[in-house]
Short mmCIF file of C-alpha atoms in Angstrom, two decimals:
data_model
loop_
_atom_site.label_atom_id
_atom_site.label_comp_id
_atom_site.label_asym_id
_atom_site.label_seq_id
_atom_site.Cartn_x
_atom_site.Cartn_y
_atom_site.Cartn_z
CA MET A 1 124.11 149.06 70.97
CA THR A 2 125.62 145.59 70.70
CA SER A 3 123.64 144.89 67.51
CA LEU A 4 124.78 148.04 65.76
CA LEU A 5 128.38 147.91 66.95
CA ASP A 6 130.47 145.61 64.74
CA GLN A 7 132.73 144.28 67.47
CA ALA A 8 133.77 140.69 68.21
CA GLY A 9 132.43 139.99 71.68
CA GLY A 10 133.77 136.49 72.30
CA LEU A 11 137.48 137.14 72.86
CA TRP A 12 139.17 139.02 75.67
CA LEU A 13 141.56 140.55 73.17
CA THR A 14 138.79 142.15 71.09
CA SER A 15 136.52 143.14 73.99
CA PRO A 16 137.65 142.78 77.60
CA PHE A 17 134.45 144.58 78.60
CA ALA A 18 132.15 142.08 76.86
CA THR A 19 134.09 139.17 78.38
CA ARG A 20 133.89 140.66 81.86
CA ALA A 21 130.15 141.34 81.46
CA GLU A 22 129.51 137.75 80.38
CA THR A 23 131.50 136.43 83.33
CA VAL A 24 129.48 138.55 85.77
CA VAL A 25 126.16 137.58 84.17
CA LEU A 26 126.95 133.87 84.27
CA ARG A 27 127.90 134.13 87.94
CA TRP A 28 124.64 135.93 88.75
CA LEU A 29 122.58 133.38 86.79
CA LYS A 30 124.20 130.46 88.60
CA ASP A 31 123.34 132.19 91.86
CA LEU A 32 119.73 132.77 90.74
CA PHE A 33 119.30 129.14 89.66
CA GLY A 34 121.05 127.59 92.66
CA LEU A 35 123.84 126.06 90.56
CA PRO A 36 127.33 125.63 92.02
CA ARG A 37 129.70 128.50 91.24
CA SER A 38 132.25 125.94 90.05
CA TYR A 39 130.16 125.15 86.93
CA GLY A 40 131.40 126.47 83.63
CA GLY A 41 129.06 128.53 81.52
CA VAL A 42 128.55 130.36 78.25
CA LEU A 43 125.84 132.53 76.71
CA THR A 44 124.34 131.17 73.49
CA PRO A 45 122.05 132.47 70.72
CA SER A 46 119.09 130.38 71.92
CA ALA A 47 117.95 127.51 74.11
CA THR A 48 118.54 125.27 71.10
CA PHE A 49 122.19 126.34 70.98
CA ALA A 50 122.37 125.95 74.75
CA ASN A 51 121.16 122.35 74.41
CA LEU A 52 123.65 121.88 71.58
CA THR A 53 126.42 123.10 73.90
CA GLY A 54 125.47 120.83 76.79
CA LEU A 55 124.93 117.77 74.63
CA ALA A 56 128.15 118.40 72.69
CA CYS A 57 129.99 118.29 76.02
CA ALA A 58 128.09 115.09 76.84
CA ARG A 59 129.18 113.61 73.50
CA GLN A 60 132.82 114.53 74.16
CA TRP A 61 132.57 113.02 77.66
CA TRP A 62 130.99 109.87 76.20
CA GLY A 63 133.73 109.58 73.56
CA GLU A 64 136.46 109.95 76.17
CA ARG A 65 134.88 107.08 78.11
CA HIS A 66 135.44 105.02 74.94
CA GLY A 67 139.03 106.24 74.64
CA ALA A 68 138.22 108.58 71.73
CA ASP A 69 138.38 112.33 71.14
CA VAL A 70 135.24 112.91 69.08
CA THR A 71 135.94 116.63 68.81
CA ALA A 72 139.13 115.87 66.94
CA ASP A 73 138.27 112.62 65.18
CA GLY A 74 134.48 112.41 64.93
CA LEU A 75 132.22 109.47 65.67
CA ALA A 76 133.43 107.02 63.02
CA GLY A 77 134.12 103.58 64.46
CA LEU A 78 132.21 104.24 67.69
CA PRO A 79 128.88 102.70 68.69
CA ARG A 80 125.79 104.89 68.77
CA MET A 81 125.70 107.13 71.83
CA PRO A 82 122.77 105.96 74.02
CA VAL A 83 120.42 108.86 74.81
CA LEU A 84 117.44 108.26 77.11
CA ALA A 85 114.58 110.64 77.91
CA GLY A 86 111.02 110.85 79.09
CA GLY A 87 108.21 111.94 76.83
CA TYR A 88 108.83 115.62 77.59
CA ILE A 89 111.99 115.87 75.49
CA HIS A 90 111.80 119.09 73.44
CA PRO A 91 112.44 119.39 69.67
CA SER A 92 115.42 121.65 70.44
CA SER A 93 117.20 118.73 72.12
CA ARG A 94 116.40 116.55 69.10
CA LYS A 95 117.74 119.27 66.79
CA ALA A 96 120.93 119.39 68.86
CA LEU A 97 121.29 115.61 68.60
CA LEU A 98 120.87 115.64 64.82
CA THR A 99 123.43 118.44 64.51
CA LEU A 100 125.87 116.42 66.60
CA GLY A 101 125.52 113.38 64.34
CA CYS A 102 123.60 111.41 66.96
CA GLY A 103 120.32 111.45 65.03
CA ARG A 104 117.14 113.45 65.54
CA ASP A 105 115.42 110.25 66.67
CA GLY A 106 118.46 108.98 68.54
CA ALA A 107 116.85 109.57 71.93
CA ARG A 108 114.92 106.58 73.27
CA VAL A 109 111.75 107.71 75.04
CA PHE A 110 110.55 106.05 78.25
CA ALA A 111 107.07 107.34 79.06
CA ARG A 112 104.51 105.80 81.39
CA ASP A 113 101.46 107.58 79.97
CA GLU A 114 100.23 109.44 76.92
CA ALA A 115 101.14 112.79 78.50
CA GLY A 116 104.82 111.77 78.45
CA ARG A 117 105.62 111.38 82.15
CA VAL A 118 108.92 109.57 82.47
CA ASP A 119 108.94 105.86 83.30
CA LEU A 120 111.82 105.73 85.78
CA GLU A 121 111.70 101.96 86.27
CA ALA A 122 111.91 101.25 82.53
CA MET A 123 114.75 103.75 82.15
CA ASP A 124 116.56 102.17 85.10
CA ARG A 125 116.29 98.72 83.51
CA GLU A 126 117.54 100.00 80.16
CA LEU A 127 120.52 101.77 81.74
CA GLY A 128 121.38 98.49 83.43
CA ARG A 129 121.41 96.74 80.05
CA ILE A 130 123.63 99.32 78.32
CA ASP A 131 127.26 98.30 78.12
CA GLY A 132 129.04 101.59 78.74
CA PRO A 133 128.15 105.24 79.46
CA ALA A 134 124.86 106.86 78.47
CA VAL A 135 123.22 110.29 78.39
CA ILE A 136 119.92 111.14 80.10
CA VAL A 137 117.92 114.18 78.96
CA GLY A 138 115.53 115.65 81.52
CA ASN A 139 113.11 118.54 81.10
CA ALA A 140 112.39 121.26 83.64
CA GLY A 141 109.21 122.73 82.22
CA GLU A 142 107.42 120.86 79.43
CA VAL A 143 106.00 123.08 76.72
CA ASN A 144 102.45 121.71 76.35
CA ALA A 145 101.30 121.77 79.96
CA GLY A 146 104.32 123.04 81.92
CA ASP A 147 105.04 119.77 83.74
CA PHE A 148 108.48 118.75 85.06
CA ASP A 149 110.54 115.61 84.94
CA PRO A 150 111.62 114.48 88.45
CA ILE A 151 115.15 115.84 88.14
CA ASP A 152 116.33 114.48 91.50
CA ASP A 153 115.23 110.96 90.54
CA LEU A 154 116.97 111.27 87.16
CA ALA A 155 120.12 112.42 88.99
CA ASP A 156 119.90 109.29 91.14
CA LEU A 157 119.74 107.15 87.98
CA ALA A 158 122.69 109.01 86.48
CA GLU A 159 124.80 108.46 89.60
CA ARG A 160 123.85 104.81 89.90
CA HIS A 161 124.67 104.01 86.27
CA GLY A 162 127.53 106.45 85.65
CA ALA A 163 125.47 108.41 83.11
CA TRP A 164 125.53 112.06 82.07
CA LEU A 165 122.42 114.06 83.04
CA HIS A 166 121.47 116.98 80.79
CA VAL A 167 118.59 119.20 81.97
CA ASP A 168 116.71 121.38 79.49
CA GLY A 169 115.28 124.14 81.67
CA ALA A 170 114.34 126.65 78.97
CA PHE A 171 111.73 128.34 81.14
CA GLY A 172 111.22 125.93 84.02
CA LEU A 173 114.66 126.50 85.50
CA PHE A 174 113.40 129.88 86.73
CA ALA A 175 111.30 128.03 89.31
CA ALA A 176 114.55 127.87 91.28
CA ALA A 177 114.23 131.62 91.93
CA SER A 178 111.17 131.04 94.15
CA PRO A 179 111.29 129.18 97.48
CA ARG A 180 107.68 128.09 96.96
CA LEU A 181 108.38 126.66 93.49
CA SER A 182 111.99 125.48 93.73
CA HIS A 183 110.85 121.93 94.55
CA LEU A 184 109.98 121.61 90.86
CA VAL A 185 113.69 121.66 89.97
CA LYS A 186 115.04 119.83 93.01
CA GLY A 187 118.27 118.07 92.06
CA VAL A 188 119.18 120.31 89.12
CA GLU A 189 122.45 121.19 90.87
CA ARG A 190 123.43 117.51 90.42
CA ALA A 191 123.16 117.63 86.63
CA HIS A 192 126.21 117.54 84.37
CA SER A 193 124.78 120.17 82.01
CA VAL A 194 121.89 122.60 82.42
CA THR A 195 120.34 125.06 79.97
CA SER A 196 117.84 127.90 80.06
CA ASP A 197 116.57 130.83 78.02
CA GLY A 198 116.60 134.57 78.76
CA HIS A 199 113.88 135.75 76.42
CA LYS A 200 111.33 134.13 78.68
CA TRP A 201 111.39 135.25 82.32
CA LEU A 202 114.27 137.69 81.96
CA ASN A 203 112.17 139.40 79.26
CA VAL A 204 115.25 140.22 77.17
CA PRO A 205 115.40 139.96 73.35
CA TYR A 206 115.89 136.68 71.55
CA GLU A 207 119.41 135.23 71.19
CA SER A 208 119.82 134.98 74.95
CA GLY A 209 120.34 131.35 75.95
CA PHE A 210 122.57 129.99 78.73
CA ALA A 211 124.47 126.72 79.06
CA PHE A 212 126.14 125.52 82.27
CA VAL A 213 128.45 122.50 82.51
CA ARG A 214 129.70 120.85 85.69
CA ASP A 215 133.21 120.31 84.27
CA PRO A 216 134.43 123.67 82.88
CA GLU A 217 137.51 122.09 81.27
CA LEU A 218 135.27 119.82 79.21
CA MET A 219 133.82 122.89 77.49
CA GLY A 220 137.27 123.89 76.30
CA ARG A 221 138.04 120.36 75.07
CA THR A 222 134.76 120.34 73.15
CA PHE A 223 134.81 123.76 71.48
CA GLY A 224 138.35 125.04 71.17
CA PRO A 225 140.90 126.31 70.61
CA TRP A 226 141.42 125.83 66.87
CA GLY A 227 145.18 126.24 66.49
CA ALA A 228 144.82 129.28 64.23
CA ALA A 229 147.79 131.63 64.49
CA TYR A 230 145.69 134.81 64.64
CA LEU A 231 143.48 133.54 67.49
CA PRO A 232 144.37 133.15 71.18
CA ALA A 233 146.55 130.17 72.04
CA GLU A 234 145.47 127.35 74.31
CA ASP A 235 147.52 128.76 77.21
CA ASP A 236 145.90 132.22 77.01
CA PRO A 237 145.26 133.20 80.67
CA HIS A 238 142.05 135.08 79.81
CA VAL A 239 138.57 133.65 79.38
CA ASN A 240 137.64 133.41 75.70
CA TYR A 241 133.99 132.46 75.35
CA ASN A 242 134.51 131.63 71.68
CA CYS A 243 136.29 128.52 72.95
CA LEU A 244 133.49 127.47 75.30
CA GLY A 245 130.55 127.25 72.89
CA PRO A 246 129.65 126.64 69.26
CA GLU A 247 129.94 130.25 68.07
CA SER A 248 133.04 132.00 66.79
CA SER A 249 131.62 135.35 65.67
CA ARG A 250 129.33 136.54 68.45
CA ARG A 251 128.02 139.86 69.68
CA ALA A 252 128.19 141.00 73.29
CA ARG A 253 124.86 139.49 74.30
CA ALA A 254 125.56 139.77 78.03
CA LEU A 255 124.56 143.43 78.27
CA PRO A 256 120.74 143.15 78.13
CA ILE A 257 120.91 140.20 80.55
CA TRP A 258 123.14 142.22 82.86
CA ALA A 259 120.70 145.13 82.70
CA THR A 260 117.62 143.15 83.72
CA LEU A 261 119.44 141.25 86.47
CA ARG A 262 120.90 144.51 87.77
CA ALA A 263 117.54 146.28 87.61
CA TYR A 264 115.36 143.68 89.33
CA GLY A 265 117.78 141.43 91.16
CA ARG A 266 116.99 138.12 92.80
CA GLN A 267 113.96 139.46 94.66
CA GLY A 268 112.45 141.11 91.59
CA HIS A 269 112.69 137.96 89.51
CA ARG A 270 111.36 135.84 92.36
CA GLU A 271 108.33 138.15 92.59
CA MET A 272 107.81 137.97 88.81
CA VAL A 273 107.91 134.18 88.73
CA GLU A 274 105.50 133.93 91.65
CA ARG A 275 103.14 136.57 90.22
CA HIS A 276 103.00 134.74 86.90
CA HIS A 277 102.36 131.48 88.72
CA ASP A 278 99.47 133.16 90.54
CA LEU A 279 98.11 134.41 87.20
CA ALA A 280 98.34 130.91 85.76
CA LEU A 281 96.47 129.54 88.78
CA ARG A 282 93.86 132.28 88.29
CA LEU A 283 93.31 131.26 84.68
CA GLY A 284 93.18 127.61 85.68
CA ALA A 285 90.48 128.39 88.25
CA ILE A 286 88.45 130.38 85.67
CA VAL A 287 88.63 127.43 83.29
CA GLU A 288 87.58 124.90 85.92
CA GLU A 289 84.62 127.03 86.97
CA ALA A 290 83.38 127.60 83.40
CA PRO A 291 80.87 125.02 82.16
CA ASP A 292 82.16 125.25 78.58
CA LEU A 293 85.92 125.15 79.25
CA GLU A 294 88.04 122.15 80.25
CA LEU A 295 91.43 122.17 82.02
CA LEU A 296 93.49 119.36 80.49
CA ALA A 297 96.43 119.32 82.95
CA PRO A 298 97.23 120.67 86.41
CA VAL A 299 98.84 124.12 86.47
CA ARG A 300 102.43 123.57 87.57
CA LEU A 301 104.18 126.85 86.78
CA CYS A 302 103.12 129.28 84.05
CA VAL A 303 101.47 127.23 81.26
CA VAL A 304 97.71 126.65 81.26
CA CYS A 305 96.57 123.88 78.91
CA PHE A 306 92.82 123.97 78.26
CA ARG A 307 90.19 123.68 75.56
CA TYR A 308 86.69 124.83 74.75
CA ARG A 309 84.27 121.98 75.41
CA PRO A 310 80.63 123.06 75.29
CA PRO A 311 77.87 120.64 76.28
CA GLY A 312 76.43 118.66 73.42
CA VAL A 313 79.42 118.84 71.03
CA PRO A 314 80.70 115.36 70.13
CA GLU A 315 84.26 114.53 71.12
CA GLU A 316 85.27 113.92 67.50
CA GLU A 317 84.40 117.53 66.62
CA LEU A 318 86.29 119.23 69.46
CA ASN A 319 89.74 119.22 67.86
CA ALA A 320 88.55 121.03 64.75
CA LEU A 321 86.53 123.45 66.87
CA ASN A 322 89.49 124.34 69.11
CA ALA A 323 91.84 124.68 66.14
CA TRP A 324 89.34 127.16 64.64
CA ILE A 325 89.16 129.08 67.95
CA GLY A 326 92.97 129.29 68.02
CA GLN A 327 93.06 130.77 64.51
CA GLU A 328 90.28 133.24 65.30
CA LEU A 329 91.97 134.24 68.55
CA LEU A 330 95.11 135.28 66.68
CA ALA A 331 93.11 137.08 64.00
CA ASP A 332 91.13 138.92 66.70
CA GLY A 333 94.35 140.38 68.11
CA ARG A 334 93.19 141.40 71.58
CA VAL A 335 95.08 138.57 73.28
CA TYR A 336 97.67 136.01 72.18
CA ALA A 337 97.79 132.30 72.94
CA GLY A 338 99.15 129.43 70.90
CA THR A 339 97.61 126.02 70.31
CA THR A 340 99.05 122.55 70.74
CA THR A 341 98.09 118.89 70.70
CA TYR A 342 98.06 117.37 74.18
CA ARG A 343 97.17 113.69 74.68
CA GLY A 344 95.58 113.75 71.24
CA MET A 345 93.47 116.83 72.00
CA THR A 346 93.83 120.24 70.33
CA ALA A 347 94.22 122.81 73.09
CA LEU A 348 95.12 126.39 73.88
CA ARG A 349 98.34 126.80 75.87
CA PRO A 350 98.97 130.36 77.04
CA ALA A 351 102.41 130.66 78.65
CA ILE A 352 102.42 133.57 81.09
CA LEU A 353 105.92 135.07 81.08
CA ASN A 354 105.67 138.74 80.07
CA TRP A 355 106.36 141.16 82.89
CA ARG A 356 103.39 143.35 81.83
CA THR A 357 100.72 140.63 82.11
CA THR A 358 98.03 141.45 84.70
CA GLU A 359 94.90 139.88 86.17
CA ALA A 360 92.86 141.97 83.74
CA ASP A 361 94.74 140.35 80.83
CA ILE A 362 94.00 136.89 82.19
CA ASP A 363 90.31 137.67 82.58
CA LEU A 364 90.24 139.16 79.08
CA LEU A 365 91.80 136.02 77.58
CA ALA A 366 89.12 133.81 79.09
CA SER A 367 86.31 136.11 77.99
CA VAL A 368 87.65 136.51 74.42
CA VAL A 369 87.96 132.72 74.03
CA ARG A 370 84.35 132.27 75.07
CA GLU A 371 83.19 135.20 72.96
CA ILE A 372 84.85 133.76 69.85
CA ALA A 373 83.57 130.29 70.62
CA ALA A 374 80.01 131.62 70.87
CA ARG A 375 80.08 132.58 67.21
CA ARG A 376 81.41 129.24 66.04
CA PRO A 377 80.17 128.09 62.65
CA GLY A 378 77.34 125.61 62.51
#
């Protein structure tokens, strides 16, 4: 309905209903994720745009600490904004940084191993050397193996050094919905900006990202208003989401999110997250028990990172073999799993998020991988 209806959904004036729905949805999401109700929020077209929103607010905050309004005047004459991250930083955060003029490679990575686990001591030392404010990017749910940065420890660093903490929680933030998994995102309520994505565990269509910012007024200073006579003035008493994020023309994307939250509620989404975690653990156990499969990382939430490793195949041939299995798996069509490179190894990385996935699907995935591998060339 919202795709076919040509109606501006970002202003109260053009759609009070869409504005009200977005307000309700953002309140429910903050409740689901354990974020303070005082945080500002906005729905975005994607997790990338959500990261853009949070990091744009961080850039405005950083500029104000230097006595500058970068929204109005840009970055000219200012030093480079220091951005620090562990090795789990996602390409969407890098894309946001390049869009903001901070450089795709502007984030300095502090990793203590080849997997990318954050080196807190090295980051602490670097923050101590920086003359002025800095931005820390943490990840709740890394894409290759599903691991988490220690958000609470990053929040401690941010408080100690007066830094901004941005948390990219595209799928991992949903761990907060489960009492047994919420420890993975401990401390996220201390972050200055937090993002997530609805097309994952909410199972809604794409273009359903969320951005939350501790200081709601900072969102308005970063994204609006524009001083155009035909648009709402700065003193408009209504919420205008056009002024809180990077979009101007936007559809009423709150409705599918409202529908799934209304249908399943907190308990339903908790059960889904926990069921998918159980399915991921099931697949991990199958892999560990199989003599020709190798689990490359512990199962933390919903991603299972593994590869086919039959006895007698040299290590230098395994990457090509697993890349071939990944291609054949997609061509086969019975199951779907993407491939990645993890610690230099080509691997399969199924991410279990669809509400329809069952134990039978998990068992089928493992059997299809082994069936395809058995007909490997040579």
